Amino acid sequence: MFHLLLSLMTITLVGCNNENKILTFPDGFLIGAASSAYQVEGAWNVDDKGISNWDHFVHHNPERIVDGSNADVTTDSYHRHEEDVNILSDLGVDHYRFSMSWSRILPKGHSGYVSKSALRYYHSLLDELDAKGIIPFVTIYHWDHPQSLEEAGGWLNDNMPQWFEDYARVIFQNFAHRVKYFVTLNELNIYCTMAYRRAEHPPAIKLNGTGDYQCLHNQLKAHALAYHVYDEEFRKEFNGQLGITTLCFGHFSKDTIDLASEDLAYEFECGWPSHPIFSETGDYPEVMKKQVALRSKAQGYKTSRLPVFSEDWVARIKGTSDFFGLNYYSSRIVKRLSTSSRINWPNDEGLEYTMDPKWVSAQRTKNNIQSKVILQLILKVVPEGLGKVLRKIREKYNNPTVYITENGVSSSSGKNDDERINYLRSHLKVILSAVNDGCNIKGYTYWSLLDSYEWEAGFTAQFGLMHVDFNDANRTRTPKKSVHWLKNVISTRKLFL
Ligand SMILES: *[C@@H]1O[C@H](CO)[C@@H](O)[C@H](O)[C@H]1NC(C)=O
Ligand SMILES: *[C@@H]1O[C@H](CO)[C@@H](O)[C@H](O)[C@H]1NC(C)=O
C-alpha cells in the first residue's frame, strides 16, 4: 500500500506539474542533435576506408534489412558535412553528437596504420563546428568496427577490449586537444542484444543467454581500458569528460503495481551495463547474478552463463565514467511469469514484455507492411517512462551527471510533423520536471538531425528533424515543422506547454 501510494504520488507530480505554464531550462543546459557514422556518412569505400561489419552484413544479407537497402551513400554526410553544420548552426544547437568510424580511421583494423584522409575528414568537420561555436560530442564507437575484427570473433574475442583501447588512444592522440566530450561506446546493451540475442544485427548469431553476456562483458572491459587511457595519458593536459551511453526503456508492471518486477526489468536491461560502472559496489546487479546462476543451474550448466569479473576488473570498471549518457525512446509493460514456466522462457529475468494498447505511436503502419521488425521499431510515445528511468538513475547511482544522448521518434507525417513536436514537448517537460526534482541532468540531444539509415529498418523509420530526399542525388535536406519549433525552444531557453 505504501508503495502504491508512493507510485501514484510520483505520477501525479509528473502529470500535473506546471500545466499551462512555461518551463525554463537551467543555465548551462546543452541542447543538441545527434547522428552516427554508419547511418549518415556514406562514402563506404572512398580513399582507404576499410570494410566495416555493417558494410559486410548489409551487402551480403540485404534480406535482413526491411527495405533491402544499405548505407553506402545514405545522407552522404561525408561529402555534405558543411551543409549539415550550417543546418545545426541555423537550428542554434549547443552541441552535435556524432561518431567516428573505426574502419575509416584504422582501415587495417590495427593502430599501426592510421588513415590520413579519415583524420582530415574529422578535422574538417570539427573545424566547421568550431567556426559556428558548436560543441562536439564524439562517440568513439557507435556499432561499426572493421570487418577484419569481426572475422576474428568481434566482441566475443577477448582481445577486442585491447583492440578498442588501441583505437581509442588514436582518437585521443588526434582529437583530445579539441574535443571535450567523449562517449566511449553507444548502447552496449542494445548492441549485444541485437547481435547475439535477437540475431538481427551483425554478426546475427543466436547465442541468447551466453553470447549476449560475453559481448557486453568485453564491451565493459573495453570501455574501462579506454577510460583509463584517457585518465592516465590525456586528462591532465586536456581536461575533458568521458562517458558511456546506455539505452533504457521505462518499465511499468501489468495489472497491479509490482515494483519488484519493474526493478528486475530495469536491472536486466539498464543496470546490466550501468551497475558495474556507476554503483558503489561495482560488478553486475546482485539480482542478475543470482537469477542467471539459478537458471543456468536448472538448465544443467556447470557454472553461471553470466561471466564473472575478477576483483581486479570490478575495481577497474567501477567509477569509469564522468557522466551517464542516457538514450530513451519508449517503455514496456512487464509481467512476471510463474516460477514453473520460467525455465524454458527465452529470458533469464522471467518477465514477459508487452505494450499498453492505450499508448499511441507517432508512426502509423502502412497497410502493406506486416514486418515484425517494423512493428517492433515503431515506438510507443510514453514520456512518463523517461521520468521513471531518470529517477532510478538518480536513486541507484547517487545522482550522477546525466546527458540525454538520444531521444526521438519516427513519424509518418512527412514535413508537417506535429507528432514529433508533441513528442519533443512531452519529453522535454518530463526532463525539466526531473531537473526540478533534483536530477542532475545537464543536456538533451535529439535523435536525429537528419532522416537517416536506421539499421535493420533501412530508410523506413525516419527520426530526422530534417527531411532528406533519398531519391535525389543531392540528398536535399528540407526542414520539417519541428525544426522551427525546436529552434524557438533553443533560442528562448523556454518550453511553452
Ligand atoms: C534462448 O531462447 C530460447 C527461445 O527463443 C529459449 O528456449 C532458450 O532457453 C534460451 N536460452 C537460454 C540459455 O536462456
Ligand atoms: C544538385 O546540385 C547541383 C550543384 O549544386 C545542381 O546543379 C543540381 O541542379 C542539383 N540537382 C538537384 C536535383 O537538385
XYZ file of C-alpha atoms in Angstrom, residues 14-269:
256
model
C 4.845 14.457 -13.071
C 1.376 14.649 -14.504
C 0.150 17.986 -13.245
C 3.357 19.838 -12.592
C 3.345 23.258 -14.237
C 0.390 22.611 -16.531
C -0.232 25.580 -18.877
C 2.964 27.151 -17.758
C 6.326 27.986 -19.182
C 9.296 25.929 -18.046
C 12.803 27.355 -18.278
C 15.969 25.386 -18.966
C 18.675 25.748 -16.310
C 21.784 27.805 -17.097
C 24.392 25.811 -18.984
C 21.926 23.105 -20.081
C 23.087 21.866 -23.502
C 20.593 21.228 -26.289
C 21.759 19.477 -29.416
C 21.196 16.831 -32.056
C 22.816 13.502 -32.910
C 23.917 11.171 -35.694
C 26.261 8.215 -36.106
C 28.932 7.438 -38.696
C 27.436 4.419 -40.433
C 23.975 5.974 -40.526
C 24.964 9.244 -42.223
C 28.472 9.260 -43.665
C 28.050 7.092 -46.755
C 31.356 7.063 -48.680
C 31.735 3.457 -47.582
C 34.683 2.792 -49.894
C 36.317 6.161 -50.524
C 40.047 6.632 -50.146
C 41.497 3.932 -47.943
C 38.449 3.198 -45.758
C 38.250 -0.434 -44.631
C 35.112 -2.582 -44.793
C 33.075 -2.471 -41.601
C 30.942 -5.200 -40.033
C 27.861 -3.250 -41.199
C 29.134 -2.803 -44.786
C 29.731 -6.538 -44.916
C 26.414 -7.504 -43.330
C 24.134 -5.368 -45.495
C 25.985 -6.224 -48.708
C 25.761 -9.956 -48.074
C 22.347 -10.092 -46.378
C 20.112 -7.394 -47.893
C 17.109 -9.571 -46.993
C 17.840 -8.889 -43.309
C 17.057 -5.186 -43.873
C 13.366 -4.277 -44.119
C 13.687 -2.421 -47.434
C 16.801 -4.275 -48.623
C 18.792 -1.034 -48.540
C 22.313 -0.239 -47.332
C 24.135 2.889 -46.126
C 26.672 3.069 -48.986
C 25.512 6.636 -49.625
C 22.695 7.366 -47.125
C 22.647 11.142 -46.382
C 26.159 11.448 -47.892
C 27.329 13.496 -44.933
C 30.941 12.588 -45.711
C 30.639 14.956 -48.671
C 27.929 17.233 -47.267
C 29.131 17.896 -43.713
C 29.456 21.598 -44.371
C 25.754 21.735 -45.167
C 24.971 19.687 -42.023
C 26.907 22.087 -39.831
C 25.097 25.049 -41.399
C 21.811 23.337 -40.544
C 22.968 22.802 -36.949
C 24.053 26.404 -36.725
C 20.737 27.656 -38.073
C 18.920 25.479 -35.536
C 21.049 27.139 -32.859
C 22.213 23.957 -31.103
C 24.809 23.991 -28.353
C 26.297 20.628 -29.326
C 26.415 17.993 -32.028
C 26.856 14.330 -31.148
C 28.419 12.299 -33.963
C 30.554 9.185 -34.086
C 33.860 8.353 -35.705
C 34.200 5.302 -37.902
C 36.718 2.742 -36.668
C 37.131 1.219 -40.135
C 37.722 4.674 -41.653
C 40.367 5.637 -39.095
C 42.039 2.220 -38.839
C 41.372 0.619 -42.255
C 43.522 -2.407 -41.424
C 41.916 -2.902 -38.033
C 45.094 -2.229 -36.069
C 46.585 1.057 -34.938
C 49.831 0.580 -36.865
C 48.178 2.226 -39.866
C 46.079 5.373 -39.334
C 44.265 6.802 -42.351
C 45.311 10.364 -43.143
C 42.184 11.030 -45.168
C 39.975 9.902 -42.245
C 41.769 12.288 -39.887
C 41.429 15.064 -42.479
C 37.685 14.435 -42.742
C 37.011 14.550 -38.993
C 39.257 17.586 -38.512
C 37.398 19.380 -41.246
C 34.042 18.561 -39.582
C 35.460 19.791 -36.254
C 36.772 22.969 -37.935
C 33.289 23.751 -39.209
C 31.712 23.089 -35.812
C 34.369 25.301 -34.195
C 33.672 28.104 -36.636
C 29.991 28.021 -35.618
C 30.686 27.631 -31.915
C 29.088 24.185 -31.702
C 30.456 21.799 -29.061
C 31.414 18.377 -30.443
C 30.273 15.290 -28.529
C 32.255 12.467 -30.092
C 31.111 8.858 -29.856
C 34.190 6.703 -30.332
C 32.238 3.567 -31.209
C 28.673 3.525 -32.487
C 28.333 -0.137 -33.569
C 30.586 -0.178 -36.653
C 34.026 -1.779 -36.475
C 36.436 -3.257 -39.034
C 35.166 -6.461 -40.637
C 38.630 -7.966 -40.103
C 37.995 -7.779 -36.352
C 34.531 -9.282 -36.823
C 36.096 -12.212 -38.635
C 38.339 -12.711 -35.629
C 35.220 -13.069 -33.470
C 34.342 -9.429 -32.851
C 33.053 -8.766 -29.346
C 33.236 -12.457 -28.454
C 37.008 -12.341 -28.849
C 38.624 -11.475 -25.512
C 41.251 -9.413 -27.377
C 38.603 -6.963 -28.570
C 38.913 -4.736 -25.441
C 42.626 -4.334 -26.188
C 41.939 -3.522 -29.856
C 39.376 -0.962 -28.745
C 41.870 0.571 -26.328
C 44.374 0.976 -29.182
C 41.712 2.607 -31.361
C 40.553 4.932 -28.572
C 44.134 6.044 -27.960
C 44.453 7.015 -31.644
C 41.270 9.079 -31.281
C 42.582 10.820 -28.152
C 46.014 11.442 -29.699
C 44.449 13.143 -32.679
C 41.387 14.842 -31.236
C 41.621 15.244 -27.433
C 43.014 18.784 -27.845
C 39.751 19.897 -29.473
C 37.054 17.516 -28.210
C 36.000 17.859 -24.569
C 33.169 15.295 -24.505
C 33.687 11.684 -25.499
C 31.239 8.787 -25.396
C 33.214 5.528 -25.472
C 30.545 3.057 -26.632
C 26.970 3.530 -27.724
C 24.179 1.380 -26.246
C 26.278 -1.670 -25.417
C 23.192 -3.425 -24.063
C 21.334 -2.995 -27.352
C 24.379 -3.843 -29.456
C 24.865 -7.172 -27.661
C 21.136 -7.948 -27.632
C 20.688 -7.274 -31.340
C 23.885 -9.091 -32.354
C 23.632 -12.233 -30.221
C 20.197 -12.494 -28.599
C 17.818 -11.390 -31.319
C 20.404 -12.019 -34.016
C 19.176 -9.158 -36.201
C 22.373 -7.086 -36.362
C 25.799 -8.342 -37.447
C 27.060 -10.925 -36.878
C 23.468 -12.099 -36.231
C 24.355 -15.256 -34.325
C 21.728 -16.543 -31.930
C 23.562 -17.063 -28.656
C 20.937 -15.818 -26.228
C 21.999 -16.215 -22.629
C 25.690 -16.706 -23.496
C 26.983 -14.618 -26.427
C 24.994 -11.557 -25.377
C 26.533 -11.654 -21.876
C 30.069 -12.307 -23.160
C 29.727 -9.449 -25.660
C 28.753 -6.929 -23.013
C 31.416 -8.281 -20.637
C 34.055 -7.442 -23.243
C 32.488 -4.070 -24.071
C 32.618 -3.077 -20.398
C 36.301 -4.013 -20.269
C 36.899 -2.070 -23.492
C 35.195 0.974 -22.020
C 37.226 0.805 -18.806
C 40.513 0.408 -20.679
C 39.739 3.464 -22.823
C 38.724 5.460 -19.754
C 41.999 4.670 -18.009
C 43.985 5.578 -21.111
C 42.306 8.985 -21.108
C 42.776 9.357 -17.360
C 46.438 8.439 -17.378
C 47.636 9.931 -20.656
C 45.332 12.805 -21.612
C 43.152 14.123 -18.810
C 45.756 16.299 -17.145
C 46.505 18.179 -20.318
C 43.043 18.359 -21.897
C 40.595 18.032 -19.001
C 37.706 16.584 -20.991
C 34.833 14.342 -19.916
C 34.366 10.706 -20.833
C 31.093 8.860 -20.559
C 29.203 5.865 -21.841
C 25.757 5.718 -23.398
C 23.090 3.173 -22.462
C 19.594 2.705 -23.798
C 16.970 2.325 -21.090
C 13.289 1.609 -21.570
C 10.759 2.645 -18.963
C 9.087 -0.348 -17.323
C 5.573 -0.459 -15.963
C 4.133 -3.528 -14.268
C 0.953 -5.113 -15.558
C -2.372 -5.066 -13.700
C -1.134 -4.279 -10.217
C 1.768 -2.122 -9.230
C 4.581 -4.629 -8.888
C 7.672 -2.552 -8.191
C 9.878 -5.643 -7.881
C 9.172 -6.645 -11.480
C 9.741 -3.120 -12.721
C 13.064 -3.100 -10.913
C 14.004 -6.541 -12.228
C 13.367 -5.325 -15.776
C 15.471 -2.231 -15.090
C 18.398 -4.239 -13.722
C 18.475 -6.763 -16.561
C 18.458 -4.034 -19.191
